[in-house]
Amino acid sequence: MKGTRDYNTNNVEVRRSTAIIEEVERKIRRAISRFHMFTPIDHILLCVYPLPHGLVLADQMVKIEKEFPKSKLTLCSLNEKMLSSIVHNYDVEVIDVGERIKIDIKELERIAEEYNLPLGSLTLAFLLIKLQEIAKEIGATKIALPLNANLEGYLVFERMIYGHIPLLDMPLSAKVERRDVIRVTLPMINILNNTIKEYLKVRGIKYKEQKMPIKEYVVKWLDYFEERYPGILYSYLNNVERLMRINEEVMNVCIKCGRPTISEVCEECRVLISAKLVK
């Protein structure tokens, strides 16, 4: 009887592990298809920043790349330890951008407070400006960020708290694409944090939790509501997307970072340029 119980337990764990991997793969492919993120000949620059989300996206994008012989995937990391794990696990081009993209959180916090801007959006804008430069240098045609539903929700909610227009961090259609800006894509937009942690555990990928440059109470609020009312985060993001579609005619793409904006340069990038953190 004990042997039977052990067998059944192992069988359930195997099925659960398979289901988690299939769920992540299905949701990433669905997002890529729905938003027309990539083409079979794209050169994709995937930023694996010091968060576990990047390791999950890298794990899946390596698999997807093999299905398209004419495509190319380049991984970049800001963290040396994470970079070594990537090089060990994946047979793809990997570049270290840690020296080039040095994010001084203290300085960004000071600027965010001075200009009444959300720190999360300001940090992301800084990162994307640097990634735009690197992508153009290596000939990449798309940038992929491992922002998932939770991270995107934090950023949007934080913008609203500061009195800014809530915007999803990706162009909604080809209408807002510009030839002089490399498009930013979010393949993990439909995946929640809990699923990411389960995936990493199932795949045996080691990671270290990192503090996000987002107000702690924003994270706690959204996590609490999602736990109390499952699905509320997706509803929230869908409503923001509908709002953007209603105003799609006036939407633009920032020429510096590639994020949605209603002007030529987004407010975060204007502040970063004014503070001489970027050119």
CSV table of C-alpha atoms in Angstrom, one decimal:
chain,number,residue,atom,x,y,z
A,1,MET,CA,0.0,0.0,0.0
A,2,LYS,CA,2.8,2.4,0.9
A,3,GLY,CA,4.4,1.8,-2.5
A,4,THR,CA,1.1,2.5,-4.2
A,5,ARG,CA,0.7,5.8,-2.3
A,6,ASP,CA,4.3,6.8,-3.2
A,7,TYR,CA,3.6,6.0,-6.8
A,8,ASN,CA,0.4,8.0,-6.9
A,9,THR,CA,2.0,11.0,-5.1
A,10,ASN,CA,4.9,11.0,-7.6
A,11,ASN,CA,2.4,10.7,-10.5
A,12,VAL,CA,0.5,13.7,-9.2
A,13,GLU,CA,3.7,15.8,-8.9
A,14,VAL,CA,4.8,14.9,-12.4
A,15,ARG,CA,1.4,15.9,-13.8
A,16,ARG,CA,1.5,19.1,-11.8
A,17,SER,CA,5.0,19.9,-13.0
A,18,THR,CA,4.1,19.3,-16.6
A,19,ALA,CA,0.9,21.4,-16.3
A,20,ILE,CA,2.9,24.4,-14.9
A,21,ILE,CA,5.5,24.2,-17.8
A,22,GLU,CA,2.7,23.9,-20.3
A,23,GLU,CA,0.7,26.8,-18.8
A,24,VAL,CA,3.7,29.2,-19.0
A,25,GLU,CA,4.6,28.2,-22.5
A,26,ARG,CA,1.0,28.5,-23.7
A,27,LYS,CA,0.5,32.0,-22.1
A,28,ILE,CA,3.8,33.3,-23.6
A,29,ARG,CA,2.9,32.0,-27.1
A,30,ARG,CA,-0.6,33.4,-26.8
A,31,ALA,CA,0.7,36.9,-25.9
A,32,ILE,CA,3.3,36.8,-28.7
A,33,SER,CA,0.5,35.8,-31.2
A,34,ARG,CA,-2.1,38.3,-29.9
A,35,PHE,CA,0.1,41.3,-29.9
A,36,HIS,CA,2.1,40.3,-33.0
A,37,MET,CA,5.3,40.6,-31.0
A,38,PHE,CA,7.8,38.8,-33.2
A,39,THR,CA,8.4,37.6,-36.8
A,40,PRO,CA,10.3,34.5,-37.9
A,41,ILE,CA,13.3,36.7,-38.9
A,42,ASP,CA,13.5,38.9,-35.8
A,43,HIS,CA,16.7,39.5,-33.8
A,44,ILE,CA,15.5,39.7,-30.3
A,45,LEU,CA,17.4,41.3,-27.4
A,46,LEU,CA,16.1,39.8,-24.2
A,47,CYS,CA,17.0,41.6,-21.0
A,48,VAL,CA,17.5,39.2,-18.1
A,49,TYR,CA,17.7,41.7,-15.3
A,50,PRO,CA,18.2,40.6,-11.6
A,51,LEU,CA,14.7,39.2,-11.1
A,52,PRO,CA,13.6,35.6,-11.5
A,53,HIS,CA,11.1,36.6,-14.2
A,54,GLY,CA,14.0,37.0,-16.7
A,55,LEU,CA,15.2,33.4,-16.1
A,56,VAL,CA,11.7,32.0,-16.9
A,57,LEU,CA,11.4,34.1,-20.1
A,58,ALA,CA,14.9,33.1,-21.2
A,59,ASP,CA,14.1,29.4,-20.6
A,60,GLN,CA,11.1,29.7,-22.9
A,61,MET,CA,12.5,32.0,-25.6
A,62,VAL,CA,15.5,29.7,-26.2
A,63,LYS,CA,13.0,27.0,-27.0
A,64,ILE,CA,10.9,29.2,-29.3
A,65,GLU,CA,14.0,30.5,-31.1
A,66,LYS,CA,14.9,26.9,-32.2
A,67,GLU,CA,11.6,26.7,-34.1
A,68,PHE,CA,12.6,29.6,-36.3
A,69,PRO,CA,16.1,29.0,-37.9
A,70,LYS,CA,16.2,32.6,-39.4
A,71,SER,CA,15.6,34.3,-36.0
A,72,LYS,CA,18.2,35.2,-33.5
A,73,LEU,CA,18.1,35.6,-29.7
A,74,THR,CA,20.6,37.6,-27.7
A,75,LEU,CA,20.4,37.6,-23.9
A,76,CYS,CA,21.8,40.4,-21.8
A,77,SER,CA,22.1,40.6,-18.0
A,78,LEU,CA,23.0,43.3,-15.5
A,79,ASN,CA,24.1,40.7,-12.9
A,80,GLU,CA,27.3,38.7,-13.1
A,81,LYS,CA,26.1,35.7,-11.1
A,82,MET,CA,22.9,35.5,-13.1
A,83,LEU,CA,24.9,35.9,-16.3
A,84,SER,CA,27.1,32.9,-15.4
A,85,SER,CA,24.0,30.7,-14.8
A,86,ILE,CA,22.6,31.8,-18.2
A,87,VAL,CA,25.8,30.9,-20.0
A,88,HIS,CA,25.8,27.5,-18.3
A,89,ASN,CA,22.2,26.7,-19.2
A,90,TYR,CA,21.6,28.1,-22.7
A,91,ASP,CA,23.5,27.8,-25.9
A,92,VAL,CA,22.8,31.3,-27.2
A,93,GLU,CA,24.7,34.6,-27.5
A,94,VAL,CA,24.9,36.3,-24.1
A,95,ILE,CA,26.3,39.8,-23.4
A,96,ASP,CA,27.2,41.4,-20.1
A,97,VAL,CA,25.8,44.9,-19.9
A,98,GLY,CA,26.3,45.4,-16.1
A,99,GLU,CA,29.1,47.9,-16.6
A,100,ARG,CA,27.1,49.8,-19.2
A,101,ILE,CA,23.8,49.9,-17.4
A,102,LYS,CA,24.6,51.0,-13.9
A,103,ILE,CA,21.4,51.8,-12.2
A,104,ASP,CA,21.9,54.2,-9.2
A,105,ILE,CA,18.7,53.6,-7.3
A,106,LYS,CA,19.5,56.3,-4.7
A,107,GLU,CA,19.9,58.9,-7.4
A,108,LEU,CA,16.8,57.8,-9.2
A,109,GLU,CA,14.9,57.9,-5.9
A,110,ARG,CA,16.1,61.5,-5.4
A,111,ILE,CA,15.0,62.5,-8.9
A,112,ALA,CA,11.7,60.7,-8.6
A,113,GLU,CA,10.9,62.6,-5.4
A,114,GLU,CA,12.0,65.9,-6.8
A,115,TYR,CA,9.8,65.6,-9.9
A,116,ASN,CA,7.0,63.7,-8.3
A,117,LEU,CA,7.4,60.7,-10.6
A,118,PRO,CA,6.9,57.0,-9.8
A,119,LEU,CA,10.2,55.3,-9.1
A,120,GLY,CA,9.3,52.1,-11.0
A,121,SER,CA,8.5,53.9,-14.2
A,122,LEU,CA,11.5,56.1,-14.0
A,123,THR,CA,13.8,53.1,-13.4
A,124,LEU,CA,12.2,51.3,-16.3
A,125,ALA,CA,12.6,54.3,-18.7
A,126,PHE,CA,16.3,54.5,-17.8
A,127,LEU,CA,16.8,50.8,-18.4
A,128,LEU,CA,15.0,50.9,-21.8
A,129,ILE,CA,17.0,53.9,-23.0
A,130,LYS,CA,20.1,51.9,-22.5
A,131,LEU,CA,18.6,48.8,-24.1
A,132,GLN,CA,17.5,50.8,-27.1
A,133,GLU,CA,21.1,51.9,-27.6
A,134,ILE,CA,22.5,48.4,-27.2
A,135,ALA,CA,19.8,46.9,-29.4
A,136,LYS,CA,20.7,49.3,-32.3
A,137,GLU,CA,24.4,48.5,-31.9
A,138,ILE,CA,23.9,44.7,-32.3
A,139,GLY,CA,21.3,45.0,-35.0
A,140,ALA,CA,18.4,43.7,-32.8
A,141,THR,CA,14.9,44.3,-34.2
A,142,LYS,CA,12.9,43.8,-31.0
A,143,ILE,CA,13.4,44.1,-27.3
A,144,ALA,CA,11.8,41.6,-24.9
A,145,LEU,CA,11.3,42.5,-21.3
A,146,PRO,CA,10.2,39.9,-18.6
A,147,LEU,CA,7.5,42.1,-17.2
A,148,ASN,CA,4.6,39.9,-16.1
A,149,ALA,CA,1.1,40.7,-15.0
A,150,ASN,CA,2.1,41.6,-11.4
A,151,LEU,CA,5.0,43.8,-12.4
A,152,GLU,CA,3.0,45.6,-15.0
A,153,GLY,CA,0.1,46.0,-12.5
A,154,TYR,CA,2.5,47.5,-10.0
A,155,LEU,CA,3.8,50.0,-12.5
A,156,VAL,CA,0.4,51.1,-13.8
A,157,PHE,CA,-1.1,51.4,-10.3
A,158,GLU,CA,1.9,53.4,-9.1
A,159,ARG,CA,1.4,55.8,-12.1
A,160,MET,CA,-2.2,56.3,-11.1
A,161,ILE,CA,-1.2,57.1,-7.5
A,162,TYR,CA,1.1,59.8,-8.7
A,163,GLY,CA,-1.7,61.3,-10.9
A,164,HIS,CA,-0.3,60.1,-14.2
A,165,ILE,CA,-2.2,58.5,-17.1
A,166,PRO,CA,-2.2,54.7,-16.7
A,167,LEU,CA,-0.3,53.1,-19.6
A,168,LEU,CA,0.7,49.5,-20.4
A,169,ASP,CA,4.3,49.2,-21.3
A,170,MET,CA,3.9,48.1,-24.9
A,171,PRO,CA,2.5,49.5,-28.1
A,172,LEU,CA,-0.9,48.1,-28.8
A,173,SER,CA,-0.7,47.9,-32.6
A,174,ALA,CA,1.5,48.5,-35.6
A,175,LYS,CA,-0.1,52.0,-35.9
A,176,VAL,CA,2.1,53.3,-33.1
A,177,GLU,CA,5.4,51.7,-34.2
A,178,ARG,CA,8.2,53.9,-35.4
A,179,ARG,CA,11.1,52.9,-37.6
A,180,ASP,CA,13.6,54.8,-35.5
A,181,VAL,CA,12.5,53.1,-32.2
A,182,ILE,CA,13.0,49.4,-31.5
A,183,ARG,CA,9.7,47.9,-30.3
A,184,VAL,CA,9.5,46.8,-26.7
A,185,THR,CA,7.5,43.5,-26.1
A,186,LEU,CA,6.2,41.8,-23.0
A,187,PRO,CA,5.8,38.1,-23.7
A,188,MET,CA,5.0,37.3,-20.0
A,189,ILE,CA,2.2,39.8,-19.6
A,190,ASN,CA,-0.4,37.0,-18.9
A,191,ILE,CA,1.6,35.3,-16.2
A,192,LEU,CA,1.3,35.8,-12.4
A,193,ASN,CA,4.2,35.7,-9.8
A,194,ASN,CA,3.0,32.5,-8.2
A,195,THR,CA,3.2,30.7,-11.5
A,196,ILE,CA,6.7,32.0,-12.1
A,197,LYS,CA,7.9,30.7,-8.7
A,198,GLU,CA,6.3,27.3,-9.4
A,199,TYR,CA,7.9,27.1,-12.8
A,200,LEU,CA,11.4,27.9,-11.4
A,201,LYS,CA,10.9,25.2,-8.7
A,202,VAL,CA,9.8,22.6,-11.3
A,203,ARG,CA,12.7,23.4,-13.7
A,204,GLY,CA,15.2,23.5,-10.8
A,205,ILE,CA,16.4,27.0,-11.7
A,206,LYS,CA,18.0,28.7,-8.7
A,207,TYR,CA,17.4,32.4,-8.1
A,208,LYS,CA,17.6,35.0,-5.4
A,209,GLU,CA,14.7,37.3,-4.6
A,210,GLN,CA,15.5,41.0,-5.5
A,211,LYS,CA,13.8,44.1,-4.2
A,212,MET,CA,11.9,46.0,-6.9
A,213,PRO,CA,12.2,49.8,-7.3
A,214,ILE,CA,8.4,50.1,-6.6
A,215,LYS,CA,6.7,51.5,-3.5
A,216,GLU,CA,6.2,48.6,-1.1
A,217,TYR,CA,2.6,49.5,-0.3
A,218,VAL,CA,1.7,49.2,-4.0
A,219,VAL,CA,3.1,45.7,-4.2
A,220,LYS,CA,1.3,44.7,-0.9
A,221,TRP,CA,-2.0,46.2,-2.0
A,222,LEU,CA,-2.2,44.5,-5.4
A,223,ASP,CA,-0.9,41.2,-4.1
A,224,TYR,CA,-3.5,41.3,-1.3
A,225,PHE,CA,-6.4,42.0,-3.7
A,226,GLU,CA,-5.2,39.3,-6.2
A,227,GLU,CA,-5.1,36.8,-3.4
A,228,ARG,CA,-8.5,37.8,-2.0
A,229,TYR,CA,-10.2,38.2,-5.4
A,230,PRO,CA,-8.4,36.0,-8.0
A,231,GLY,CA,-8.5,37.4,-11.5
A,232,ILE,CA,-8.9,41.1,-10.4
A,233,LEU,CA,-5.4,41.9,-11.7
A,234,TYR,CA,-6.2,40.7,-15.2
A,235,SER,CA,-9.5,42.7,-15.1
A,236,TYR,CA,-7.6,45.8,-14.1
A,237,LEU,CA,-5.0,45.5,-16.9
A,238,ASN,CA,-7.7,44.7,-19.4
A,239,ASN,CA,-9.5,48.0,-18.4
A,240,VAL,CA,-6.3,49.9,-18.9
A,241,GLU,CA,-5.8,48.3,-22.3
A,242,ARG,CA,-9.4,49.3,-23.3
A,243,LEU,CA,-8.7,52.9,-22.2
A,244,MET,CA,-5.6,52.9,-24.4
A,245,ARG,CA,-7.5,51.5,-27.4
A,246,ILE,CA,-10.1,54.2,-27.0
A,247,ASN,CA,-7.4,56.9,-27.2
A,248,GLU,CA,-5.2,55.0,-29.7
A,249,GLU,CA,-5.4,57.8,-32.3
A,250,VAL,CA,-3.4,60.1,-30.0
A,251,MET,CA,-1.0,57.5,-28.7
A,252,ASN,CA,2.6,57.7,-29.7
A,253,VAL,CA,5.9,55.9,-28.8
A,254,CYS,CA,8.6,57.7,-26.9
A,255,ILE,CA,11.6,58.2,-29.2
A,256,LYS,CA,14.0,57.5,-26.4
A,257,CYS,CA,12.7,54.5,-24.5
A,258,GLY,CA,10.0,53.1,-26.8
A,259,ARG,CA,7.2,53.1,-24.2
A,260,PRO,CA,3.7,54.4,-25.0
A,261,THR,CA,3.2,58.1,-24.5
A,262,ILE,CA,1.0,60.9,-25.8
A,263,SER,CA,3.9,63.1,-26.8
A,264,GLU,CA,7.2,62.8,-28.7
A,265,VAL,CA,9.2,62.0,-25.5
A,266,CYS,CA,7.7,60.6,-22.3
A,267,GLU,CA,7.8,62.5,-19.1
A,268,GLU,CA,10.2,60.0,-17.4
A,269,CYS,CA,12.7,60.4,-20.3
A,270,ARG,CA,12.5,64.2,-20.3
A,271,VAL,CA,13.4,64.2,-16.6
A,272,LEU,CA,16.3,61.7,-17.1
A,273,ILE,CA,17.7,63.9,-19.9
A,274,SER,CA,17.2,67.0,-17.8
A,275,ALA,CA,19.1,65.4,-14.9
A,276,LYS,CA,21.9,64.4,-17.4
A,277,LEU,CA,21.6,60.7,-16.5
A,278,VAL,CA,21.1,59.9,-20.2
A,279,LYS,CA,21.7,61.8,-23.4
